[in-house]
């Protein structure tokens, strides 16, 4: 069994970007600038946005964090996004999800200019991704593909089972794995809460991507020997032994599943850091395309 070390690959990806940014500075060119919008005080969202801003600093990108109260009106948030769209210095915009219930995710995503949509959630970018065109691929699925690529995992012809069909993880990763590419060329089954024979489907899978949000949902008796397992889940569970008061749990029962796998991602340290690295790649690309 080999661990897919997201921390290591993320660092290598960020190092490559740092060298490219240093080159831009030497040439007197503009460096990428990411604007992150955080609405409210959700602890997990604060952590994710903080990690994204920190990654920008490490690489040499500019970043602007816009904090808004959770009672902000939808119209006011949309006008903040419109002004970021018009700001020539901003290359990428991300709005941290989830948003408060009174705000429509869809309206917010649709307001971001597709050329600045570094999260890759705008329908124009999703459409391009589905067609296999060059675009901003959503950061978590993109990070997973970068990880598979780094470890030279030959996914051609694999039976892949994706557990979860969300717009940000399950659905896009299923599309990417099915594309005629490397990694890719898998035969993909997308599963969800209405799937009847999940255990049998998983037992037939060479590759499992778990994006459910239920800690340790994937048990050892659902995984065949030699499978590749990608654990996207991150759930905070109470843990009095930790200073923070919580531990992070993945969707896979790691201790029991890992010995059966050829490759597996840990939580933390797997898909999470790759998501950040992929977002940074998208932000660099947005700046490159604009300038
Ligand atoms: N590492 C990272 O950077 C990163 C990034 C994004 C998300 N995440 C984590 O990944 C997890 C999933 O996130 P998400 O946004 O995709 O979640 P989500 O929007 O809540 O989607 C969960 C999916 O799991 C499916 N599901 C629920 N119960 C199931 C069951 N018993 N059997 C099969 N499928 C089931 C749901 O099916 P239905 O569609 O039928 O409801 C849904 O499609 C969360 O823990 C999240 O925190 C991590």
mmCIF file of C-alpha atoms and ligand atoms in Angstrom:
data_model
loop_
_atom_site.group_PDB
_atom_site.id
_atom_site.type_symbol
_atom_site.label_atom_id
_atom_site.label_comp_id
_atom_site.label_asym_id
_atom_site.label_seq_id
_atom_site.Cartn_x
_atom_site.Cartn_y
_atom_site.Cartn_z
ATOM 1 C CA UNK A 1 0.000 0.000 0.000
ATOM 2 C CA UNK A 2 1.268 3.443 -0.895
ATOM 3 C CA UNK A 3 -0.033 6.672 0.605
ATOM 4 C CA UNK A 4 -0.958 9.387 -1.882
ATOM 5 C CA UNK A 5 0.712 12.266 -0.094
ATOM 6 C CA UNK A 6 -1.304 15.364 -0.892
ATOM 7 C CA UNK A 7 0.872 17.499 1.365
ATOM 8 C CA UNK A 8 3.984 16.614 -0.629
ATOM 9 C CA UNK A 9 2.440 17.001 -4.084
ATOM 10 C CA UNK A 10 0.722 20.239 -3.076
ATOM 11 C CA UNK A 11 4.051 21.643 -1.910
ATOM 12 C CA UNK A 12 5.740 20.639 -5.179
ATOM 13 C CA UNK A 13 2.917 22.278 -7.171
ATOM 14 C CA UNK A 14 3.144 25.475 -5.117
ATOM 15 C CA UNK A 15 6.964 25.502 -5.479
ATOM 16 C CA UNK A 16 6.591 25.366 -9.274
ATOM 17 C CA UNK A 17 4.155 28.281 -9.144
ATOM 18 C CA UNK A 18 6.467 30.267 -6.854
ATOM 19 C CA UNK A 19 9.254 29.994 -9.421
ATOM 20 C CA UNK A 20 6.888 31.168 -12.175
ATOM 21 C CA UNK A 21 5.742 34.124 -10.063
ATOM 22 C CA UNK A 22 9.369 35.080 -9.311
ATOM 23 C CA UNK A 23 9.939 35.079 -13.076
ATOM 24 C CA UNK A 24 6.961 37.413 -13.590
ATOM 25 C CA UNK A 25 8.379 39.775 -10.958
ATOM 26 C CA UNK A 26 11.801 39.730 -12.638
ATOM 27 C CA UNK A 27 10.160 40.624 -15.943
ATOM 28 C CA UNK A 28 8.196 43.450 -14.280
ATOM 29 C CA UNK A 29 4.897 41.728 -15.059
ATOM 30 C CA UNK A 30 1.734 41.592 -12.981
ATOM 31 C CA UNK A 31 1.489 38.826 -10.368
ATOM 32 C CA UNK A 32 -1.758 36.830 -9.950
ATOM 33 C CA UNK A 33 -4.296 38.347 -7.553
ATOM 34 C CA UNK A 34 -6.990 36.228 -5.876
ATOM 35 C CA UNK A 35 -10.022 37.763 -4.160
ATOM 36 C CA UNK A 36 -11.685 35.532 -1.552
ATOM 37 C CA UNK A 37 -15.132 36.392 -0.250
ATOM 38 C CA UNK A 38 -16.126 34.981 3.127
ATOM 39 C CA UNK A 39 -19.675 35.480 4.383
ATOM 40 C CA UNK A 40 -20.317 34.911 8.099
ATOM 41 C CA UNK A 41 -18.208 33.146 10.717
ATOM 42 C CA UNK A 42 -18.423 29.429 9.915
ATOM 43 C CA UNK A 43 -15.364 27.858 11.580
ATOM 44 C CA UNK A 44 -14.569 25.406 8.781
ATOM 45 C CA UNK A 45 -14.993 28.103 6.106
ATOM 46 C CA UNK A 46 -12.662 30.410 8.055
ATOM 47 C CA UNK A 47 -10.045 27.636 8.093
ATOM 48 C CA UNK A 48 -10.374 26.908 4.359
ATOM 49 C CA UNK A 49 -10.204 30.563 3.331
ATOM 50 C CA UNK A 50 -7.284 31.128 5.718
ATOM 51 C CA UNK A 51 -5.403 28.247 4.068
ATOM 52 C CA UNK A 52 -6.069 29.688 0.597
ATOM 53 C CA UNK A 53 -4.828 33.156 1.572
ATOM 54 C CA UNK A 54 -1.735 31.597 3.202
ATOM 55 C CA UNK A 55 -0.989 29.617 0.030
ATOM 56 C CA UNK A 56 -1.176 32.869 -1.990
ATOM 57 C CA UNK A 57 1.369 34.433 0.361
ATOM 58 C CA UNK A 58 3.708 31.422 0.089
ATOM 59 C CA UNK A 59 3.651 31.528 -3.700
ATOM 60 C CA UNK A 60 3.859 35.294 -4.075
ATOM 61 C CA UNK A 61 0.319 35.930 -5.339
ATOM 62 C CA UNK A 62 -1.570 38.976 -4.164
ATOM 63 C CA UNK A 63 -4.700 38.157 -2.203
ATOM 64 C CA UNK A 64 -7.627 40.169 -0.908
ATOM 65 C CA UNK A 65 -9.926 38.723 1.727
ATOM 66 C CA UNK A 66 -13.369 40.301 1.846
ATOM 67 C CA UNK A 67 -15.268 39.473 5.026
ATOM 68 C CA UNK A 68 -18.998 40.099 5.055
ATOM 69 C CA UNK A 69 -21.588 39.747 7.804
ATOM 70 C CA UNK A 70 -23.882 36.714 7.550
ATOM 71 C CA UNK A 71 -26.955 38.976 7.375
ATOM 72 C CA UNK A 72 -25.710 40.701 4.209
ATOM 73 C CA UNK A 73 -28.458 40.877 1.572
ATOM 74 C CA UNK A 74 -28.141 38.839 -1.597
ATOM 75 C CA UNK A 75 -28.173 42.024 -3.699
ATOM 76 C CA UNK A 76 -25.326 43.548 -1.712
ATOM 77 C CA UNK A 77 -23.237 40.395 -2.116
ATOM 78 C CA UNK A 78 -23.931 40.350 -5.850
ATOM 79 C CA UNK A 79 -22.803 43.981 -6.112
ATOM 80 C CA UNK A 80 -19.556 43.125 -4.257
ATOM 81 C CA UNK A 81 -18.934 40.402 -6.858
ATOM 82 C CA UNK A 82 -19.742 42.761 -9.710
ATOM 83 C CA UNK A 83 -17.170 45.249 -8.465
ATOM 84 C CA UNK A 84 -14.568 42.436 -8.246
ATOM 85 C CA UNK A 85 -15.488 41.476 -11.828
ATOM 86 C CA UNK A 86 -14.733 45.046 -12.933
ATOM 87 C CA UNK A 87 -11.506 45.385 -10.927
ATOM 88 C CA UNK A 88 -8.727 44.968 -13.488
ATOM 89 C CA UNK A 89 -6.173 43.983 -10.858
ATOM 90 C CA UNK A 90 -8.205 40.955 -9.658
ATOM 91 C CA UNK A 91 -7.605 37.780 -11.684
ATOM 92 C CA UNK A 92 -9.564 35.211 -9.697
ATOM 93 C CA UNK A 93 -12.636 35.370 -7.469
ATOM 94 C CA UNK A 94 -13.750 32.714 -5.049
ATOM 95 C CA UNK A 95 -16.804 32.859 -2.824
ATOM 96 C CA UNK A 96 -16.457 30.379 0.017
ATOM 97 C CA UNK A 97 -19.431 28.013 0.216
ATOM 98 C CA UNK A 98 -21.743 27.291 1.963
ATOM 99 C CA UNK A 99 -23.507 30.660 1.974
ATOM 100 C CA UNK A 100 -26.241 31.639 4.448
ATOM 101 C CA UNK A 101 -29.619 30.145 3.524
ATOM 102 C CA UNK A 102 -31.156 33.451 2.365
ATOM 103 C CA UNK A 103 -28.551 33.732 -0.428
ATOM 104 C CA UNK A 104 -28.762 31.687 -3.611
ATOM 105 C CA UNK A 105 -25.478 29.864 -4.381
ATOM 106 C CA UNK A 106 -26.594 29.681 -7.987
ATOM 107 C CA UNK A 107 -27.093 33.450 -8.382
ATOM 108 C CA UNK A 108 -23.746 34.140 -6.745
ATOM 109 C CA UNK A 109 -21.861 31.646 -8.915
ATOM 110 C CA UNK A 110 -23.566 32.894 -12.066
ATOM 111 C CA UNK A 111 -22.554 36.486 -11.263
ATOM 112 C CA UNK A 112 -18.821 35.718 -11.206
ATOM 113 C CA UNK A 113 -17.220 36.410 -14.593
ATOM 114 C CA UNK A 114 -16.360 33.017 -16.141
ATOM 115 C CA UNK A 115 -12.840 34.331 -16.859
ATOM 116 C CA UNK A 116 -12.338 34.980 -13.100
ATOM 117 C CA UNK A 117 -14.198 31.857 -11.873
ATOM 118 C CA UNK A 118 -11.164 30.030 -10.469
ATOM 119 C CA UNK A 119 -13.426 27.612 -8.558
ATOM 120 C CA UNK A 120 -14.758 26.430 -11.929
ATOM 121 C CA UNK A 121 -18.398 26.431 -10.781
ATOM 122 C CA UNK A 122 -19.863 28.820 -13.387
ATOM 123 C CA UNK A 123 -22.085 26.973 -15.901
ATOM 124 C CA UNK A 124 -19.895 28.203 -18.784
ATOM 125 C CA UNK A 125 -16.831 26.596 -17.230
ATOM 126 C CA UNK A 126 -18.738 23.446 -16.216
ATOM 127 C CA UNK A 127 -19.989 23.142 -19.815
ATOM 128 C CA UNK A 128 -16.465 23.481 -21.160
ATOM 129 C CA UNK A 129 -15.203 20.858 -18.710
ATOM 130 C CA UNK A 130 -17.947 18.433 -19.791
ATOM 131 C CA UNK A 131 -16.899 18.945 -23.414
ATOM 132 C CA UNK A 132 -13.249 18.329 -22.497
ATOM 133 C CA UNK A 133 -12.264 21.899 -23.414
ATOM 134 C CA UNK A 134 -9.562 23.868 -21.646
ATOM 135 C CA UNK A 135 -11.148 25.678 -18.690
ATOM 136 C CA UNK A 136 -11.061 26.168 -14.921
ATOM 137 C CA UNK A 137 -11.718 22.718 -13.477
ATOM 138 C CA UNK A 138 -13.235 22.753 -9.947
ATOM 139 C CA UNK A 139 -10.379 22.672 -7.474
ATOM 140 C CA UNK A 140 -11.083 19.432 -5.590
ATOM 141 C CA UNK A 141 -11.616 17.222 -8.682
ATOM 142 C CA UNK A 142 -8.654 18.939 -10.362
ATOM 143 C CA UNK A 143 -6.520 18.264 -7.273
ATOM 144 C CA UNK A 144 -7.508 14.586 -7.357
ATOM 145 C CA UNK A 145 -6.499 14.344 -11.023
ATOM 146 C CA UNK A 146 -3.145 16.040 -10.259
ATOM 147 C CA UNK A 147 -2.531 13.536 -7.464
ATOM 148 C CA UNK A 148 -3.297 10.521 -9.702
ATOM 149 C CA UNK A 149 -1.041 12.030 -12.376
ATOM 150 C CA UNK A 150 1.826 12.674 -9.959
ATOM 151 C CA UNK A 151 1.852 9.055 -8.761
ATOM 152 C CA UNK A 152 1.560 7.858 -12.391
ATOM 153 C CA UNK A 153 -1.485 5.728 -11.569
ATOM 154 C CA UNK A 154 -2.633 4.189 -14.815
ATOM 155 C CA UNK A 155 -6.412 4.555 -14.592
ATOM 156 C CA UNK A 156 -7.056 3.435 -18.187
ATOM 157 C CA UNK A 157 -9.831 0.851 -18.246
ATOM 158 C CA UNK A 158 -10.432 0.970 -14.491
ATOM 159 C CA UNK A 159 -13.900 0.557 -13.038
ATOM 160 C CA UNK A 160 -14.320 3.715 -10.979
ATOM 161 C CA UNK A 161 -17.062 4.225 -8.421
ATOM 162 C CA UNK A 162 -17.706 7.782 -7.290
ATOM 163 C CA UNK A 163 -19.761 7.991 -4.095
ATOM 164 C CA UNK A 164 -21.605 11.324 -4.092
ATOM 165 C CA UNK A 165 -22.884 13.473 -6.953
ATOM 166 C CA UNK A 166 -22.407 17.044 -5.722
ATOM 167 C CA UNK A 167 -21.647 19.799 -8.216
ATOM 168 C CA UNK A 168 -18.366 20.564 -6.494
ATOM 169 C CA UNK A 169 -16.888 17.069 -6.150
ATOM 170 C CA UNK A 170 -18.748 13.903 -7.164
ATOM 171 C CA UNK A 171 -20.248 15.029 -10.474
ATOM 172 C CA UNK A 172 -17.150 16.790 -11.888
ATOM 173 C CA UNK A 173 -14.730 14.073 -10.771
ATOM 174 C CA UNK A 174 -16.928 11.457 -12.461
ATOM 175 C CA UNK A 175 -16.759 13.456 -15.705
ATOM 176 C CA UNK A 176 -12.985 13.901 -15.525
ATOM 177 C CA UNK A 177 -12.372 10.202 -14.811
ATOM 178 C CA UNK A 178 -14.521 9.202 -17.782
ATOM 179 C CA UNK A 179 -12.760 11.505 -20.245
ATOM 180 C CA UNK A 180 -10.375 10.300 -22.890
ATOM 181 C CA UNK A 181 -7.298 11.462 -21.009
ATOM 182 C CA UNK A 182 -4.600 10.303 -18.673
ATOM 183 C CA UNK A 183 -5.600 10.042 -15.857
ATOM 184 C CA UNK A 184 -9.050 9.190 -17.142
ATOM 185 C CA UNK A 185 -10.428 6.542 -19.490
ATOM 186 C CA UNK A 186 -12.264 4.935 -16.578
ATOM 187 C CA UNK A 187 -15.665 3.292 -16.727
ATOM 188 C CA UNK A 188 -17.424 5.399 -14.137
ATOM 189 C CA UNK A 189 -20.414 4.652 -11.920
ATOM 190 C CA UNK A 190 -21.810 7.646 -10.044
ATOM 191 C CA UNK A 191 -23.614 6.666 -6.844
ATOM 192 C CA UNK A 192 -25.755 8.612 -4.358
ATOM 193 C CA UNK A 193 -28.138 8.197 -1.458
ATOM 194 C CA UNK A 194 -30.658 6.288 -3.610
ATOM 195 C CA UNK A 195 -28.134 3.763 -4.922
ATOM 196 C CA UNK A 196 -29.322 0.275 -3.987
ATOM 197 C CA UNK A 197 -26.315 -2.000 -4.355
ATOM 198 C CA UNK A 198 -23.468 0.298 -3.306
ATOM 199 C CA UNK A 199 -21.433 -2.397 -1.566
ATOM 200 C CA UNK A 200 -21.422 -4.682 -4.642
ATOM 201 C CA UNK A 201 -20.577 -1.753 -6.931
ATOM 202 C CA UNK A 202 -17.675 -0.773 -4.678
ATOM 203 C CA UNK A 203 -16.405 -4.355 -4.460
ATOM 204 C CA UNK A 204 -16.126 -4.308 -8.256
ATOM 205 C CA UNK A 205 -14.253 -0.983 -8.297
ATOM 206 C CA UNK A 206 -10.576 -0.545 -9.121
ATOM 207 C CA UNK A 207 -10.874 3.079 -8.033
ATOM 208 C CA UNK A 208 -13.204 4.530 -5.387
ATOM 209 C CA UNK A 209 -13.702 8.250 -4.827
ATOM 210 C CA UNK A 210 -15.634 8.851 -1.610
ATOM 211 C CA UNK A 211 -17.274 12.302 -1.403
ATOM 212 C CA UNK A 212 -20.185 11.823 0.955
ATOM 213 C CA UNK A 213 -19.508 13.704 4.175
ATOM 214 C CA UNK A 214 -20.247 10.730 6.454
ATOM 215 C CA UNK A 215 -17.214 9.807 8.588
ATOM 216 C CA UNK A 216 -15.805 6.316 7.937
ATOM 217 C CA UNK A 217 -18.697 5.382 5.648
ATOM 218 C CA UNK A 218 -16.519 3.217 3.376
ATOM 219 C CA UNK A 219 -15.648 0.065 5.300
ATOM 220 C CA UNK A 220 -13.044 -2.595 4.520
ATOM 221 C CA UNK A 221 -15.716 -5.080 3.377
ATOM 222 C CA UNK A 222 -16.691 -2.664 0.578
ATOM 223 C CA UNK A 223 -13.203 -2.464 -0.938
ATOM 224 C CA UNK A 224 -11.497 -5.075 -3.097
ATOM 225 C CA UNK A 225 -7.814 -5.971 -2.708
ATOM 226 C CA UNK A 226 -5.542 -3.636 -4.654
ATOM 227 C CA UNK A 227 -8.081 -0.846 -5.160
ATOM 228 C CA UNK A 228 -7.109 2.832 -5.324
ATOM 229 C CA UNK A 229 -9.104 4.818 -2.737
ATOM 230 C CA UNK A 230 -9.478 8.597 -2.784
ATOM 231 C CA UNK A 231 -11.066 10.004 0.371
ATOM 232 C CA UNK A 232 -12.520 13.478 -0.155
ATOM 233 C CA UNK A 233 -14.525 13.684 3.058
ATOM 234 C CA UNK A 234 -13.624 16.088 5.813
ATOM 235 C CA UNK A 235 -15.932 16.070 8.813
ATOM 236 C CA UNK A 236 -15.212 17.687 12.154
ATOM 237 C CA UNK A 237 -16.006 15.246 14.962
ATOM 238 C CA UNK A 238 -15.781 16.193 18.653
ATOM 239 C CA UNK A 239 -12.466 15.089 20.204
ATOM 240 C CA UNK A 240 -11.648 16.282 23.712
ATOM 241 C CA UNK A 241 -8.013 15.185 23.317
ATOM 242 C CA UNK A 242 -7.419 17.871 20.654
ATOM 243 C CA UNK A 243 -6.712 21.506 21.466
ATOM 244 C CA UNK A 244 -9.283 22.552 18.863
ATOM 245 C CA UNK A 245 -11.875 20.233 20.457
ATOM 246 C CA UNK A 246 -12.401 18.317 17.194
ATOM 247 C CA UNK A 247 -10.690 15.827 14.917
ATOM 248 C CA UNK A 248 -10.988 15.647 11.130
ATOM 249 C CA UNK A 249 -12.459 12.408 9.790
ATOM 250 C CA UNK A 250 -12.580 11.207 6.222
ATOM 251 C CA UNK A 251 -15.328 9.201 4.522
ATOM 252 C CA UNK A 252 -13.164 6.058 4.615
ATOM 253 C CA UNK A 253 -12.440 3.843 7.643
ATOM 254 C CA UNK A 254 -8.745 4.354 6.972
ATOM 255 C CA UNK A 255 -7.161 1.948 9.467
ATOM 256 C CA UNK A 256 -9.114 -1.057 8.131
ATOM 257 C CA UNK A 257 -9.277 -0.052 4.455
ATOM 258 C CA UNK A 258 -5.664 1.055 3.892
ATOM 259 C CA UNK A 259 -4.078 -2.435 4.160
ATOM 260 C CA UNK A 260 -6.287 -3.627 1.247
ATOM 261 C CA UNK A 261 -5.412 -0.738 -1.092
ATOM 262 C CA UNK A 262 -2.710 -0.243 -3.695
ATOM 263 C CA UNK A 263 -2.945 3.525 -3.081
ATOM 264 C CA UNK A 264 -4.959 5.580 -0.601
ATOM 265 C CA UNK A 265 -5.237 9.229 0.438
ATOM 266 C CA UNK A 266 -5.070 10.047 4.154
ATOM 267 C CA UNK A 267 -7.307 12.576 5.927
ATOM 268 C CA UNK A 268 -5.927 15.087 6.649
ATOM 269 C CA UNK A 269 -3.047 15.408 4.192
ATOM 270 C CA UNK A 270 -4.595 13.938 1.042
ATOM 271 C CA UNK A 271 -7.193 15.671 -1.103
ATOM 272 C CA UNK A 272 -7.420 18.799 1.123
ATOM 273 C CA UNK A 273 -3.968 20.239 0.319
ATOM 274 C CA UNK A 274 -4.404 19.267 -3.359
ATOM 275 C CA UNK A 275 -7.587 21.358 -3.497
ATOM 276 C CA UNK A 276 -5.574 24.411 -2.469
ATOM 277 C CA UNK A 277 -2.798 23.641 -4.958
ATOM 278 C CA UNK A 278 -5.346 23.247 -7.775
ATOM 279 C CA UNK A 279 -6.988 26.560 -6.868
ATOM 280 C CA UNK A 280 -3.575 28.227 -7.044
ATOM 281 C CA UNK A 281 -2.980 26.708 -10.499
ATOM 282 C CA UNK A 282 -6.354 28.029 -11.652
ATOM 283 C CA UNK A 283 -5.538 31.504 -10.315
ATOM 284 C CA UNK A 284 -2.200 31.530 -12.142
ATOM 285 C CA UNK A 285 -3.971 30.438 -15.318
ATOM 286 C CA UNK A 286 -6.603 33.206 -14.944
ATOM 287 C CA UNK A 287 -3.837 35.801 -14.703
ATOM 288 C CA UNK A 288 -1.928 34.288 -17.633
ATOM 289 C CA UNK A 289 -5.017 34.261 -19.873
ATOM 290 C CA UNK A 290 -5.933 37.846 -18.953
ATOM 291 C CA UNK A 291 -2.485 39.285 -19.532
HETATM 292 N N1 LIG B 1 -10.888 17.826 0.718
HETATM 293 C C1 LIG B 1 -11.473 18.904 0.196
HETATM 294 O O1 LIG B 1 -10.821 19.833 -0.234
HETATM 295 C C2 LIG B 1 -12.958 18.921 0.112
HETATM 296 C C3 LIG B 1 -13.603 19.744 -0.809
HETATM 297 C C4 LIG B 1 -14.994 19.686 -0.898
HETATM 298 C C5 LIG B 1 -15.706 18.853 -0.048
HETATM 299 N N2 LIG B 1 -15.036 18.102 0.863
HETATM 300 C C6 LIG B 1 -15.732 17.180 1.756
HETATM 301 O O2 LIG B 1 -16.232 16.112 0.977
HETATM 302 C C7 LIG B 1 -17.449 15.622 1.526
HETATM 303 C C8 LIG B 1 -18.532 15.696 0.466
HETATM 304 O O3 LIG B 1 -18.712 17.045 0.099
HETATM 305 P P1 LIG B 1 -19.840 17.495 -0.936
HETATM 306 O O4 LIG B 1 -19.878 18.968 -0.942
HETATM 307 O O5 LIG B 1 -19.652 16.760 -2.206
HETATM 308 O O6 LIG B 1 -21.134 16.939 -0.141
HETATM 309 P P2 LIG B 1 -22.688 17.008 -0.460
HETATM 310 O O7 LIG B 1 -23.001 18.147 -1.373
HETATM 311 O O8 LIG B 1 -23.349 16.944 0.867
HETATM 312 O O9 LIG B 1 -22.939 15.669 -1.261
HETATM 313 C C9 LIG B 1 -22.875 14.434 -0.619
HETATM 314 C C10 LIG B 1 -23.240 13.369 -1.605
HETATM 315 O O10 LIG B 1 -23.172 12.121 -0.934
HETATM 316 C C11 LIG B 1 -24.327 11.371 -1.290
HETATM 317 N N3 LIG B 1 -24.687 10.452 -0.225
HETATM 318 C C12 LIG B 1 -25.179 10.738 0.995
HETATM 319 N N4 LIG B 1 -25.454 9.613 1.671
HETATM 320 C C13 LIG B 1 -25.126 8.594 0.858
HETATM 321 C C14 LIG B 1 -25.204 7.180 0.970
HETATM 322 N N5 LIG B 1 -25.667 6.588 2.072
HETATM 323 N N6 LIG B 1 -24.770 6.433 -0.070
HETATM 324 C C15 LIG B 1 -24.303 7.009 -1.200
HETATM 325 N N7 LIG B 1 -24.224 8.343 -1.370
HETATM 326 C C16 LIG B 1 -24.635 9.119 -0.349
HETATM 327 C C17 LIG B 1 -25.429 12.392 -1.503
HETATM 328 O O11 LIG B 1 -26.442 11.820 -2.298
HETATM 329 P P3 LIG B 1 -27.768 12.640 -2.754
HETATM 330 O O12 LIG B 1 -27.320 13.484 -3.915
HETATM 331 O O13 LIG B 1 -28.723 11.596 -3.138
HETATM 332 O O14 LIG B 1 -28.175 13.459 -1.567
HETATM 333 C C18 LIG B 1 -24.654 13.506 -2.193
HETATM 334 O O15 LIG B 1 -24.627 13.336 -3.586
HETATM 335 C C19 LIG B 1 -17.702 16.490 2.766
HETATM 336 O O16 LIG B 1 -17.146 15.865 3.888
HETATM 337 C C20 LIG B 1 -16.926 17.763 2.471
HETATM 338 O O17 LIG B 1 -16.527 18.446 3.634
HETATM 339 C C21 LIG B 1 -13.692 18.110 0.951
#
